[in-house]
Short mmCIF file of C-alpha atoms and ligand atoms in Angstrom, two decimals:
data_model
loop_
_atom_site.label_atom_id
_atom_site.label_comp_id
_atom_site.label_asym_id
_atom_site.label_seq_id
_atom_site.Cartn_x
_atom_site.Cartn_y
_atom_site.Cartn_z
CA UNK A 30 72.56 82.50 100.84
CA UNK A 31 74.68 82.87 97.62
CA UNK A 32 78.10 81.23 97.59
CA UNK A 33 81.01 82.89 95.80
CA UNK A 34 84.21 81.11 94.96
CA UNK A 35 87.26 83.27 95.40
CA UNK A 36 90.00 81.89 93.26
CA UNK A 37 93.27 83.48 94.75
CA UNK A 38 91.08 84.59 97.71
CA UNK A 39 93.93 84.47 100.26
CA UNK A 40 95.79 87.22 98.48
CA UNK A 41 95.81 90.98 99.18
CA UNK A 42 92.62 91.96 97.31
CA UNK A 43 90.92 88.58 97.74
CA UNK A 44 91.14 88.58 101.51
CA UNK A 45 89.65 92.10 101.78
CA UNK A 46 86.96 91.15 99.33
CA UNK A 47 86.14 88.05 101.41
CA UNK A 48 85.61 90.27 104.47
CA UNK A 49 83.29 92.63 102.68
CA UNK A 50 81.31 89.77 101.00
CA UNK A 51 80.83 88.00 104.28
CA UNK A 52 79.69 91.20 105.90
CA UNK A 53 77.23 91.68 103.11
CA UNK A 54 75.63 88.27 103.77
CA UNK A 55 77.41 86.15 101.11
CA UNK A 56 79.10 82.84 101.77
CA UNK A 57 82.67 82.53 100.38
CA UNK A 58 84.88 79.53 99.43
CA UNK A 59 88.55 80.22 98.91
CA UNK A 60 90.81 78.29 96.57
CA UNK A 61 94.44 79.28 96.58
CA UNK A 62 97.77 77.61 96.19
CA UNK A 63 99.35 80.08 98.46
CA UNK A 64 102.13 80.82 95.96
CA UNK A 65 101.94 84.46 97.07
CA UNK A 66 99.89 84.28 100.25
CA UNK A 67 99.45 82.01 103.25
CA UNK A 68 96.75 80.22 105.27
CA UNK A 69 97.19 82.70 108.09
CA UNK A 70 95.34 85.27 105.90
CA UNK A 71 92.27 82.95 105.93
CA UNK A 72 92.48 82.78 109.79
CA UNK A 73 92.51 86.57 109.93
CA UNK A 74 89.47 86.83 107.68
CA UNK A 75 87.76 84.50 110.20
CA UNK A 76 88.90 86.63 113.09
CA UNK A 77 87.62 89.85 111.53
CA UNK A 78 84.24 88.39 110.44
CA UNK A 79 83.68 85.90 113.25
CA UNK A 80 82.63 83.35 110.62
CA UNK A 81 84.44 80.22 109.60
CA UNK A 82 85.68 80.17 106.02
CA UNK A 83 86.06 77.15 103.79
CA UNK A 84 89.41 77.18 102.09
CA UNK A 85 91.01 74.74 99.70
CA UNK A 86 94.78 74.58 99.00
CA UNK A 87 94.52 74.02 95.22
CA UNK A 88 96.40 75.16 92.16
CA UNK A 89 93.53 76.54 89.98
CA UNK A 90 95.44 75.05 86.87
CA UNK A 91 94.91 71.60 88.37
CA UNK A 92 91.59 70.76 86.88
CA UNK A 93 91.08 67.47 88.72
CA UNK A 94 91.61 69.25 92.10
CA UNK A 95 89.52 72.27 91.06
CA UNK A 96 86.60 70.01 90.12
CA UNK A 97 86.52 68.87 93.75
CA UNK A 98 85.82 72.45 94.84
CA UNK A 99 82.93 72.70 92.26
CA UNK A 100 81.52 69.25 93.25
CA UNK A 101 81.61 69.96 96.99
CA UNK A 102 80.02 73.46 96.77
CA UNK A 103 76.94 74.89 95.09
CA UNK A 104 78.53 77.97 93.60
CA UNK A 105 76.66 80.92 92.34
CA UNK A 106 79.61 83.01 91.04
CA UNK A 107 83.36 83.03 90.80
CA UNK A 108 85.82 85.92 91.29
CA UNK A 109 89.10 85.24 89.65
CA UNK A 110 91.94 86.88 91.54
CA UNK A 111 94.42 83.98 91.06
CA UNK A 112 97.32 85.39 89.02
CA UNK A 113 100.95 86.30 89.09
CA UNK A 114 101.28 90.08 89.19
CA UNK A 115 104.92 91.23 89.28
CA UNK A 116 105.56 93.28 86.13
CA UNK A 117 109.39 92.96 86.22
CA UNK A 118 109.20 89.19 86.89
CA UNK A 119 106.81 88.83 83.94
CA UNK A 120 109.53 90.22 81.61
CA UNK A 121 112.05 87.68 83.01
CA UNK A 122 109.67 84.79 83.05
CA UNK A 123 106.97 85.31 80.40
CA UNK A 124 106.22 81.64 79.92
CA UNK A 125 105.50 81.26 83.64
CA UNK A 126 103.16 84.21 83.50
CA UNK A 127 101.31 83.19 80.43
CA UNK A 128 101.00 79.60 81.71
CA UNK A 129 99.71 80.60 85.07
CA UNK A 130 97.53 83.51 84.23
CA UNK A 131 95.88 82.15 81.11
CA UNK A 132 95.60 78.50 82.27
CA UNK A 133 93.92 79.50 85.53
CA UNK A 134 91.30 81.34 83.54
CA UNK A 135 90.66 78.52 81.08
CA UNK A 136 90.42 75.91 83.87
CA UNK A 137 87.96 78.01 85.81
CA UNK A 138 85.88 78.54 82.69
CA UNK A 139 85.88 74.83 81.85
CA UNK A 140 84.80 73.90 85.39
CA UNK A 141 82.10 76.65 85.30
CA UNK A 142 80.80 75.16 81.99
CA UNK A 143 80.70 71.64 83.34
CA UNK A 144 79.09 72.53 86.67
CA UNK A 145 76.61 75.11 85.36
CA UNK A 146 78.12 78.23 87.00
CA UNK A 147 77.18 81.28 84.96
CA UNK A 148 78.69 84.23 86.62
CA UNK A 149 82.30 85.38 86.86
CA UNK A 150 84.17 88.58 87.88
CA UNK A 151 87.65 88.97 86.68
CA UNK A 152 90.54 91.02 88.26
CA UNK A 153 91.76 93.02 85.32
CA UNK A 154 93.88 96.13 85.42
CA UNK A 155 94.29 99.67 84.19
CA UNK A 156 97.32 98.39 82.38
CA UNK A 157 95.09 97.18 79.61
CA UNK A 158 94.71 100.74 78.42
CA UNK A 159 98.25 100.55 77.25
CA UNK A 160 100.29 103.38 76.03
CA UNK A 161 98.08 105.00 73.44
CA UNK A 162 94.97 105.95 75.35
CA UNK A 163 94.79 109.42 77.00
CA UNK A 164 93.96 109.86 80.67
CA UNK A 165 91.43 109.72 82.24
CA UNK A 166 90.59 106.22 80.91
CA UNK A 167 87.08 105.33 80.10
CA UNK A 168 85.78 101.77 79.65
CA UNK A 169 84.77 102.23 75.99
CA UNK A 170 88.38 102.88 74.91
CA UNK A 171 90.07 100.11 72.90
CA UNK A 172 92.61 97.99 74.85
CA UNK A 173 96.07 99.35 74.04
CA UNK A 174 99.63 98.11 73.73
CA UNK A 175 101.18 96.81 76.87
CA UNK A 176 104.79 97.05 77.82
CA UNK A 177 105.18 93.74 79.48
CA UNK A 178 103.81 90.13 79.60
CA UNK A 179 101.85 90.65 82.73
CA UNK A 180 99.81 93.39 80.98
CA UNK A 181 99.37 91.12 77.96
CA UNK A 182 97.95 88.33 80.07
CA UNK A 183 95.27 90.72 81.28
CA UNK A 184 94.49 91.78 77.71
CA UNK A 185 94.28 88.14 76.66
CA UNK A 186 92.09 87.08 79.59
CA UNK A 187 89.65 89.83 78.90
CA UNK A 188 89.42 88.67 75.28
CA UNK A 189 88.94 85.04 76.38
CA UNK A 190 86.14 86.03 78.75
CA UNK A 191 84.40 88.13 76.10
CA UNK A 192 84.57 85.24 73.63
CA UNK A 193 83.19 82.81 76.14
CA UNK A 194 80.26 85.22 76.87
CA UNK A 195 79.62 85.58 73.15
CA UNK A 196 79.18 81.85 72.75
CA UNK A 197 77.19 81.33 75.90
CA UNK A 198 74.37 83.83 76.12
CA UNK A 199 73.71 82.86 79.77
CA UNK A 200 77.24 83.72 80.89
CA UNK A 201 77.62 86.86 82.79
CA UNK A 202 81.13 88.37 82.93
CA UNK A 203 82.19 91.51 84.70
CA UNK A 204 85.76 92.76 84.05
CA UNK A 205 86.97 94.95 86.84
CA UNK A 206 89.90 97.22 85.93
CA UNK A 207 91.68 98.07 89.09
CA UNK A 208 93.78 101.18 89.39
CA UNK A 209 96.39 101.21 92.27
CA UNK A 210 95.05 99.44 95.31
CA UNK A 211 96.88 100.34 98.58
CA UNK A 212 95.98 100.47 102.26
CA UNK A 213 94.71 97.78 104.50
CA UNK A 214 91.71 96.74 106.56
CA UNK A 215 91.29 99.11 109.51
CA UNK A 216 91.70 96.29 111.98
CA UNK A 217 95.33 96.00 110.84
CA UNK A 218 94.78 92.15 110.68
CA UNK A 219 95.00 91.86 106.88
CA UNK A 220 97.08 93.80 104.44
CA UNK A 221 99.54 93.53 101.61
CA UNK A 222 102.41 91.16 102.25
CA UNK A 223 104.80 91.06 99.27
CA UNK A 224 107.47 88.37 99.11
CA UNK A 225 110.96 89.73 98.83
CA UNK A 226 111.68 93.30 97.81
CA UNK A 227 108.50 95.13 97.08
CA UNK A 228 107.99 96.26 93.43
CA UNK A 229 105.14 98.61 94.22
CA UNK A 230 105.34 102.05 95.85
CA UNK A 231 103.25 101.80 99.00
CA UNK A 232 104.57 98.49 100.31
CA UNK A 233 108.08 99.86 99.79
CA UNK A 234 107.32 103.07 101.68
CA UNK A 235 105.82 100.94 104.50
CA UNK A 236 108.95 98.82 104.69
CA UNK A 237 111.10 101.86 104.84
CA UNK A 238 108.83 103.15 107.61
CA UNK A 239 109.25 99.89 109.64
CA UNK A 240 113.00 99.74 109.06
CA UNK A 241 113.12 96.80 106.74
CA UNK A 242 114.49 98.92 103.83
CA UNK A 243 116.95 101.72 104.16
CA UNK A 244 115.47 104.18 101.67
CA UNK A 245 112.88 104.62 98.91
CA UNK A 246 114.11 105.56 95.41
CA UNK A 247 111.67 107.71 93.51
CA UNK A 248 111.76 106.62 89.90
CA UNK A 249 112.15 109.82 87.96
CA UNK A 250 111.27 113.46 88.66
CA UNK A 251 111.52 114.79 85.18
CA UNK A 252 108.11 113.69 83.87
CA UNK A 253 105.64 116.12 82.33
CA UNK A 254 103.46 116.21 85.49
CA UNK A 255 102.87 118.92 87.99
CA UNK A 256 105.79 117.94 90.31
CA UNK A 257 107.75 115.87 87.82
CA UNK A 258 107.01 112.49 89.39
CA UNK A 259 104.43 109.96 88.02
CA UNK A 260 100.83 110.21 88.97
CA UNK A 261 98.53 107.26 89.73
CA UNK A 262 94.96 106.64 90.87
CA UNK A 263 95.49 105.14 94.28
CA UNK A 264 92.51 103.34 95.70
CA UNK A 265 91.86 102.08 99.24
CA UNK A 266 91.64 98.32 99.09
CA UNK A 267 88.58 98.30 101.25
CA UNK A 268 86.79 100.67 98.81
CA UNK A 269 87.97 98.24 96.05
CA UNK A 270 86.68 95.26 97.96
CA UNK A 271 83.23 96.97 98.30
CA UNK A 272 83.30 97.46 94.63
CA UNK A 273 83.34 93.71 94.32
CA UNK A 274 80.26 93.36 96.36
CA UNK A 275 78.43 95.69 94.02
CA UNK A 276 79.76 93.87 91.01
CA UNK A 277 78.59 90.50 92.44
CA UNK A 278 75.08 91.99 92.96
CA UNK A 279 75.32 93.06 89.27
CA UNK A 280 76.75 89.91 87.76
CA UNK A 281 74.12 87.70 89.45
CA UNK A 282 71.29 89.69 87.83
CA UNK A 283 72.65 90.40 84.32
CA UNK A 284 73.98 88.46 81.27
CA UNK A 285 76.74 89.46 78.86
CA UNK A 286 79.96 91.36 79.51
CA UNK A 287 80.35 94.60 81.35
CA UNK A 288 83.64 96.48 82.13
CA UNK A 289 84.08 98.78 85.07
CA UNK A 290 86.99 100.93 86.19
CA UNK A 291 87.58 100.77 89.89
CA UNK A 292 89.48 103.88 90.79
CA UNK A 293 88.91 107.21 92.53
CA UNK A 294 89.33 109.38 89.40
CA UNK A 295 91.88 111.48 91.20
CA UNK A 296 95.64 111.05 90.52
CA UNK A 297 98.40 111.65 93.10
CA UNK A 298 102.11 111.86 92.47
CA UNK A 299 104.80 109.81 94.08
CA UNK A 300 105.91 112.84 96.00
CA UNK A 301 102.40 113.45 97.30
CA UNK A 302 102.25 109.83 98.52
CA UNK A 303 105.49 110.20 100.46
CA UNK A 304 104.48 113.63 101.88
CA UNK A 305 101.02 112.39 103.01
CA UNK A 306 102.47 109.14 104.54
CA UNK A 307 104.93 111.35 106.50
CA UNK A 308 102.35 113.73 107.65
CA UNK A 309 99.51 111.45 108.76
CA UNK A 310 101.94 109.04 110.44
CA UNK A 311 104.13 111.72 111.85
CA UNK A 312 107.52 110.25 110.57
CA UNK A 313 110.15 110.73 107.97
CA UNK A 314 110.52 108.43 104.98
CA UNK A 315 114.13 108.39 103.83
CA UNK A 316 114.11 108.89 100.04
CA UNK A 317 116.19 109.76 97.05
CA UNK A 318 115.40 110.62 93.36
CA UNK A 319 116.65 108.04 90.86
CA UNK A 320 116.26 107.21 87.20
CA UNK A 321 112.90 106.57 85.46
CA UNK A 322 111.79 102.91 85.71
CA UNK A 323 111.45 101.47 82.18
CA UNK A 324 107.83 101.02 81.10
CA UNK A 325 106.30 103.53 83.54
CA UNK A 326 103.68 105.82 82.15
CA UNK A 327 103.67 109.37 83.35
CA UNK A 328 100.01 109.27 84.34
CA UNK A 329 97.35 106.62 84.88
CA UNK A 330 93.93 107.44 86.34
CA UNK A 331 90.31 106.50 85.89
CA UNK A 332 87.13 108.04 84.86
CA UNK A 333 85.07 106.33 87.44
CA UNK A 334 81.64 107.51 86.30
CA UNK A 335 80.33 104.26 84.99
CA UNK A 336 80.82 102.28 88.33
CA UNK A 337 78.85 105.19 90.02
CA UNK A 338 76.06 105.28 87.46
CA UNK A 339 75.67 101.57 86.91
CA UNK A 340 76.78 99.93 90.14
CA UNK A 341 76.06 102.79 92.54
CA UNK A 342 79.63 102.53 93.80
CA UNK A 343 82.16 105.19 94.58
CA UNK A 344 85.24 105.34 96.79
CA UNK A 345 84.76 106.80 100.30
CA UNK A 346 88.25 106.75 101.74
CA UNK A 347 90.92 109.46 101.38
CA UNK A 348 94.66 109.28 100.69
CA UNK A 349 95.24 110.00 104.36
CA UNK A 350 93.16 106.90 105.31
CA UNK A 351 95.17 104.88 102.75
CA UNK A 352 98.46 105.94 104.34
CA UNK A 353 97.24 105.53 107.97
CA UNK A 354 95.81 102.09 107.32
CA UNK A 355 98.87 100.95 105.46
CA UNK A 356 101.07 101.97 108.44
CA UNK A 357 98.64 100.37 111.01
CA UNK A 358 98.95 97.02 109.18
CA UNK A 359 102.72 97.28 108.76
CA UNK A 360 103.52 98.24 112.34
CA UNK A 361 101.27 95.53 113.73
CA UNK A 362 102.88 92.96 111.29
CA UNK A 363 106.43 94.14 110.68
CA UNK A 364 107.19 90.91 108.76
CA UNK A 365 103.79 90.49 107.28
CA UNK A 366 101.99 87.29 108.07
CA UNK A 367 105.23 85.57 109.20
CA UNK A 368 105.52 87.82 112.19
P1 NAD T 9 98.05 88.54 95.38
O1 NAD T 9 99.28 87.98 94.81
O2 NAD T 9 98.09 89.09 96.80
O3 NAD T 9 96.83 87.57 95.21
C1 NAD T 9 96.70 86.61 94.17
C2 NAD T 9 96.50 85.27 94.85
O4 NAD T 9 96.40 84.32 93.83
C3 NAD T 9 97.53 84.86 95.78
O5 NAD T 9 96.98 84.49 97.03
C4 NAD T 9 98.26 83.63 95.11
O6 NAD T 9 98.77 82.72 96.00
C5 NAD T 9 97.07 83.11 94.29
N1 NAD T 9 97.46 82.44 93.03
C6 NAD T 9 98.30 82.74 91.96
N2 NAD T 9 98.33 81.75 91.06
C7 NAD T 9 97.49 80.80 91.53
C8 NAD T 9 97.16 79.50 91.03
N3 NAD T 9 97.68 78.99 89.88
N4 NAD T 9 96.36 78.72 91.79
C9 NAD T 9 95.83 79.22 92.93
N5 NAD T 9 96.09 80.37 93.44
C10 NAD T 9 96.94 81.17 92.78
O7 NAD T 9 97.62 89.74 94.40
P2 NAD T 9 96.50 90.83 94.55
O8 NAD T 9 97.15 92.12 94.67
O9 NAD T 9 95.50 90.38 95.53
O10 NAD T 9 95.81 90.74 93.06
C11 NAD T 9 94.76 90.03 92.79
C12 NAD T 9 94.44 90.08 91.34
O11 NAD T 9 94.27 91.39 90.96
C13 NAD T 9 95.58 89.58 90.45
O12 NAD T 9 94.97 88.88 89.35
C14 NAD T 9 96.23 90.84 89.97
O13 NAD T 9 96.89 90.67 88.74
C15 NAD T 9 95.10 91.76 89.91
N6 NAD T 9 95.49 93.19 90.02
C16 NAD T 9 96.19 93.63 91.08
C17 NAD T 9 96.62 94.90 91.18
C18 NAD T 9 97.41 95.32 92.41
O14 NAD T 9 98.03 96.42 92.25
N7 NAD T 9 97.46 94.62 93.50
C19 NAD T 9 96.31 95.88 90.30
C20 NAD T 9 95.57 95.36 89.09
C21 NAD T 9 95.18 94.05 88.97
N1 UDP T 10 107.64 103.93 92.33
C1 UDP T 10 108.79 104.59 92.82
N2 UDP T 10 109.64 103.88 93.67
C2 UDP T 10 109.37 102.54 93.93
C3 UDP T 10 108.24 101.95 93.46
C4 UDP T 10 107.42 102.70 92.57
O1 UDP T 10 109.06 105.68 92.62
O2 UDP T 10 110.19 101.95 94.67
C5 UDP T 10 106.77 104.74 91.47
C6 UDP T 10 106.59 104.19 90.07
O3 UDP T 10 107.63 104.69 89.25
C7 UDP T 10 105.11 104.67 89.68
C8 UDP T 10 104.48 104.70 91.04
O4 UDP T 10 105.51 104.76 92.05
O5 UDP T 10 105.33 106.03 89.21
C9 UDP T 10 103.48 103.58 91.21
O6 UDP T 10 104.27 102.40 91.04
P1 UDP T 10 103.62 100.99 91.31
O7 UDP T 10 104.70 99.99 90.99
O8 UDP T 10 103.19 101.00 92.78
O9 UDP T 10 102.39 100.90 90.49
P2 UDP T 10 102.21 100.91 88.90
O10 UDP T 10 103.54 101.20 88.22
O11 UDP T 10 101.73 99.56 88.58
O12 UDP T 10 101.19 101.94 88.51
#
C-alpha cells in the first residue's frame, strides 16, 4: 500500500482528500500545526472512513520535527496543502505569508531530498493566472501579475518546484491550480470551518443561513458580466479531492512537472450562488449590494480539458449539490468543529 504525507491535511481540502485517498486504498499520514484547523477534523476522517489515521502536530517549517515524520514513515508522495490562504490578511502581514508559505515548501523539499521521496503535489491556485490572462484559463498560459502577497507566494512556490524538478530528473511534481472549492462531504461530518469572519463567499452565505451573520454584502453589481456580479468557477470539494487521487496516480508514474486546472469550466455569478442556495435549501439569505472589493477580477474560470484528457478526471457534482452539502455541514455544525 502506498503512503501519502498530507502536509496541512487537517484543513478543508486536505481532510476531504484524506477521505478520498483512504477510500481508494491509499494510506495517509497527516502533518499539521492546526493553525487553521483542529484535531477533531482527523477524528471525523476516521469516523467517515472507519480507518485510523496517523497524525502529527508539527509545524512544517520546523525541520527537526518534520524529519521525525519522514523517519517514522515510508512515504511514497507528499501533498502540500500547508499554507496560509487569506488574501486580505496577506496584504496586512506579507512577511508572515512569505515566511510560512515559502518556508513550508522548502522544508518539505529538503526532507524529500534527504529521505528519497520523489513525488509531490502542490496546492496552487487560479490566482497565478493574474490580471493579464483572458478567461477561460489554460495551463500553458504564462503566470500573470498577482494583486496580493498570497498570490505571489503561489507563483513563487510553483517556480521553486519547477526549478527543483529541473535539477533532479527523478522528481515528479504536479501543480494543481484550484478554482473556487465549496461544499462539504455528504456525511456533513467535515467541511469548511473558517476562523473569525469568513472572507470567502460560500462560508459567509452559510453563516448568514445559520444565523451567525446578519447579512451578506455582495461586492459590486456593476461589473461587465451577465448580471453585473463577479463570476467564478465553483467546484465541489469532493470533486476536487477526487482530482487529487487521480493526480497521485499520475505523479507516482511520471517524472517532471505537470500543471492541471481543477475546475468545472463553468462560471456562476454571486447572485446565482445566492439564488441557488436559497432555492435548494428553501430559505432566504439576507443580502445587500455593496462596493466592489479591491483586487477582485470580474471573471475567473478554467478550461478543464487537460485534467480530463490526461488524468481522466472531471467534476460530477452540480451547483445544487454544492449548496445542499454546504448547508448540511453548517446546520449540523453551527459553530464548525467547536460545536
Ligand atoms: P486550510 O487553511 O483549511 O488548510 C491548510 C492547512 O494547513 C490547515 O490545516 C493549517 O492548519 C495548515 N498549516 C498552515 N501552515 C502550516 C504550517 N506551517 N505547518 C503545518 N500546518 C500548516 O485551507 P484549504 O482551503 O484546505 O487550502 C489548502 C491549500 O489549498 C492551501 O495551500 C491554499 O492556499 C490552497 N488553495 C485553497 C483554495 C480555497 O479556496 N480553499 C483555493 C486555491 C488554493
Ligand atoms: N463575495 C461577495 N461577498 C462576500 C465574499 C465574496 O460578494 O462576502 C464575492 C467576491 O467579490 C467574489 C466572489 O464572491 O466575486 C468569490 O469570492 P471568494 O472570496 O469566495 O473567492 P475569490 O475572490 O478567491 O475568487
